[in-house]
Short mmCIF file of C-alpha atoms in Angstrom, two decimals:
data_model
loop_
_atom_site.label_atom_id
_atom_site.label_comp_id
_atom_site.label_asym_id
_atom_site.label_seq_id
_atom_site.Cartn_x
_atom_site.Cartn_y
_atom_site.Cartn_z
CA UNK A 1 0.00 0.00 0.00
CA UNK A 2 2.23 2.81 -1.27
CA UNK A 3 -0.24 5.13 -0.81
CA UNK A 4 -0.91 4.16 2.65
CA UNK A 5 2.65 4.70 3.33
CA UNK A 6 3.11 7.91 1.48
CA UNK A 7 -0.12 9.28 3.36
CA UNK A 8 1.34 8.50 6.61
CA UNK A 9 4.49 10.12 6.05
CA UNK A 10 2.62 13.47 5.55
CA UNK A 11 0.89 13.13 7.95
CA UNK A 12 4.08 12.61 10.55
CA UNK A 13 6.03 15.54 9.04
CA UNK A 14 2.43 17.65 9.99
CA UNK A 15 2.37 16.15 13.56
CA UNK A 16 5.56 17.32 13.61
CA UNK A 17 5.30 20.52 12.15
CA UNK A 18 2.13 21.22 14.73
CA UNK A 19 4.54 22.15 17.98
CA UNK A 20 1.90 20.10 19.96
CA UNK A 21 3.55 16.65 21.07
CA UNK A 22 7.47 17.75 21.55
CA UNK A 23 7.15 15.30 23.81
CA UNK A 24 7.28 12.50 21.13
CA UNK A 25 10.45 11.04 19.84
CA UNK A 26 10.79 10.17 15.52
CA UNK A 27 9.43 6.78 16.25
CA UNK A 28 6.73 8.23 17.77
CA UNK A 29 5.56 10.42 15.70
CA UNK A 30 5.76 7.53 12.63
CA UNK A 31 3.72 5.38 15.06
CA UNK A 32 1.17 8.12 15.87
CA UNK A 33 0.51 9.04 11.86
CA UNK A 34 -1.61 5.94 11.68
CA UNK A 35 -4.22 6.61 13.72
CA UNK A 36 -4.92 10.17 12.40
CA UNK A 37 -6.54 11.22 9.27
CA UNK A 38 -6.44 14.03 6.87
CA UNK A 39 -9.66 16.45 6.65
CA UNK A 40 -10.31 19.04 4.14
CA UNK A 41 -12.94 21.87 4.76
CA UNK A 42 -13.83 24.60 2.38
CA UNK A 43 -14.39 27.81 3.64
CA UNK A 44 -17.68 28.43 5.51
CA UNK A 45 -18.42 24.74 6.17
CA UNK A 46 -19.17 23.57 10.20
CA UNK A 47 -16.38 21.37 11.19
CA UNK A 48 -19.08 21.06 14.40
CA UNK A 49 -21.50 22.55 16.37
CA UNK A 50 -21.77 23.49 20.02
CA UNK A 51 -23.85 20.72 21.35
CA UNK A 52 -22.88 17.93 19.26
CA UNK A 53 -20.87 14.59 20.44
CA UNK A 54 -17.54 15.16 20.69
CA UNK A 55 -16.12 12.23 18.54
CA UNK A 56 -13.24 13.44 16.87
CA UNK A 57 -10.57 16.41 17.55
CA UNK A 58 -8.37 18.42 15.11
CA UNK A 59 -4.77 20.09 14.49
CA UNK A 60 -5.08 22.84 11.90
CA UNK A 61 -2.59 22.51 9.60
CA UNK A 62 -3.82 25.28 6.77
CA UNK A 63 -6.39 27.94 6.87
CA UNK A 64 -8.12 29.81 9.67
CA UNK A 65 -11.00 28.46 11.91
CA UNK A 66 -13.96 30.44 13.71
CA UNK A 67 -14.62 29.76 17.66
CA UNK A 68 -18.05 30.86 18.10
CA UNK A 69 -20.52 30.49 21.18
CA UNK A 70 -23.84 30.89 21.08
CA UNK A 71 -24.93 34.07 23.71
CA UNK A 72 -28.17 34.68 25.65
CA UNK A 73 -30.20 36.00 22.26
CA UNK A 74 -29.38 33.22 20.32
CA UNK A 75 -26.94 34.69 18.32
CA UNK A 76 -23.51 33.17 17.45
CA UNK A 77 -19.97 35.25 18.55
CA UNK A 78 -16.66 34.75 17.81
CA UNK A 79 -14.75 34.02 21.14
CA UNK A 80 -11.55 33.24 19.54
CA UNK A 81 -9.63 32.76 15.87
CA UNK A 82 -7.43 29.53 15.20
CA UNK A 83 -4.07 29.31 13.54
CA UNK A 84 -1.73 26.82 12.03
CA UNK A 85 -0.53 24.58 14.60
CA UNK A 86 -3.75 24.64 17.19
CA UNK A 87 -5.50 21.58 18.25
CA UNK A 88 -9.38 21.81 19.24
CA UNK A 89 -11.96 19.88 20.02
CA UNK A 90 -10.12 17.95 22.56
CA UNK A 91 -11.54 18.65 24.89
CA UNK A 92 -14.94 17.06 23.84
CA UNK A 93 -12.64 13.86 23.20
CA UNK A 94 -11.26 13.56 26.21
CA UNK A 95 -13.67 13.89 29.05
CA UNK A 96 -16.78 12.74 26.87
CA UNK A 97 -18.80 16.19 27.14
CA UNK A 98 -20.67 17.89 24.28
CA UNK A 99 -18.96 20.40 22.19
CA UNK A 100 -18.44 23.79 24.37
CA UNK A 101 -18.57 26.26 20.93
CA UNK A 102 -19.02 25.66 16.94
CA UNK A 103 -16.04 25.81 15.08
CA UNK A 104 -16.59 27.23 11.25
CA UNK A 105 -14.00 27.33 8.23
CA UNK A 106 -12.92 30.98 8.36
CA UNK A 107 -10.73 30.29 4.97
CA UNK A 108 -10.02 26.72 3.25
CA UNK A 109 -8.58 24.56 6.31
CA UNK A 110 -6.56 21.37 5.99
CA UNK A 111 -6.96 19.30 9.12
CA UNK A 112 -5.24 16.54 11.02
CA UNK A 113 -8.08 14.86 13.06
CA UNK A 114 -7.75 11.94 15.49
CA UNK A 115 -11.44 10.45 16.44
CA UNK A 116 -12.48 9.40 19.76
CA UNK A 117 -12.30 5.33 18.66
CA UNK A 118 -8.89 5.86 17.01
CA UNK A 119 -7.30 7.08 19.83
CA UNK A 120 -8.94 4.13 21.86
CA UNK A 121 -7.46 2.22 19.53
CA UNK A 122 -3.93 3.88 19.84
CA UNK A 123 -4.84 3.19 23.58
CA UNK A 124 -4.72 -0.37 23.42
CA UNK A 125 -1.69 -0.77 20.57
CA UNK A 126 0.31 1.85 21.59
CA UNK A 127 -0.66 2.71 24.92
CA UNK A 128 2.62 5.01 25.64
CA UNK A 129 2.86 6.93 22.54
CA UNK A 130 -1.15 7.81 22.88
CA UNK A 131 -0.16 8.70 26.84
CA UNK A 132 2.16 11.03 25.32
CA UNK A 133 -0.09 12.48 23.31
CA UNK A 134 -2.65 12.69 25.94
CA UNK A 135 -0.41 14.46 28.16
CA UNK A 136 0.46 17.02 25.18
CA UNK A 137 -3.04 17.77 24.93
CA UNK A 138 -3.49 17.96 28.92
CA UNK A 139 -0.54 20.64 29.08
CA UNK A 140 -1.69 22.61 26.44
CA UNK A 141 -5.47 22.44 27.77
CA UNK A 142 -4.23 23.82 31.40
CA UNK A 143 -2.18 26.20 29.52
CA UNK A 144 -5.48 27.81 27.53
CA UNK A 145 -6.97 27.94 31.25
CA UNK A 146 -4.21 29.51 33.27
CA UNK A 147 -4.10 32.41 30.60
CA UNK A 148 -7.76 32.65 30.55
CA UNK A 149 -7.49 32.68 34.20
CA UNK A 150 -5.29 35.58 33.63
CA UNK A 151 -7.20 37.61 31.60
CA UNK A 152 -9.97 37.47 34.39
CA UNK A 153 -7.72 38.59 37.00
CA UNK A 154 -6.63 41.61 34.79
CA UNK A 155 -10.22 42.36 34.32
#
């Protein structure tokens, strides 16, 4: 499966390319590739809504994504604007809770996205490089929440 293997490679050289897992070694990395896919969104498409399941999260790899919350009239604001290199929906995927905001295509995106069974999967085959990536995903999560924490305190 040349493809297969050609596919996979990309997709390591993104996971590397994110900043997210520094924590993972080459091998890793390689290891990792097979459990995430490769999602392209065009520009003004719902990659999902606040509310739904959280089955799968993301690593933007091209293009810019809207964080939008629905507020007390009903009416959808943008709390926040995503870049190369950011991971969401992770949350969702990790403690089982419903989506906390929509996230929209603000430009063509390319995404890495890892779903909730696949990582169960990497789990159970690989259970130290997905603790790795777990852990990533845990430090950058308490990161978001200290500075938000900050920005509160400056308020």
């Amino acid at each position: 499966m040349p493809d297969q293997t050609l596919l996979n490679t990309e997709i390591r050289d993104m996971l590397m390319d994110c900043g997210q897992f520094d924590n993972l070694q080459l091998s890793d990395f390689q290891a990792a590739a097979g459990y995430f896919s490769l999602t392209e969104i065009r520009e003004g498409h719902t990659i999902f809504n606040e509310g739904d399941a959280g089955t799968f999260m993301c690593i933007l790899h091209q293009g810019v994504v809207s964080v939008r919350k629905t507020d007390s009239t009903g009416a959808q604001v943008e709390i926040a604007t995503l870049r190369k290199g950011r991971a969401f929906g992770e949350m969702a995927v990790l403690d089982g809770e419903r989506r906390s905001a929509s996230c929209i295509a603000a430009s063509d995106c390319l995404l890495l996205t890892l779903g909730k069974d696949s990582l169960e999967k990497m789990l159970n085959e690989a259970p130290r490089i997905a603790a790795r990536i777990i852990r990533a995903l845990a430090v950058t999560l308490s990161k978001r929440l200290r500075m938000q924490d900050g920005q509160r305190l400056a308020l």
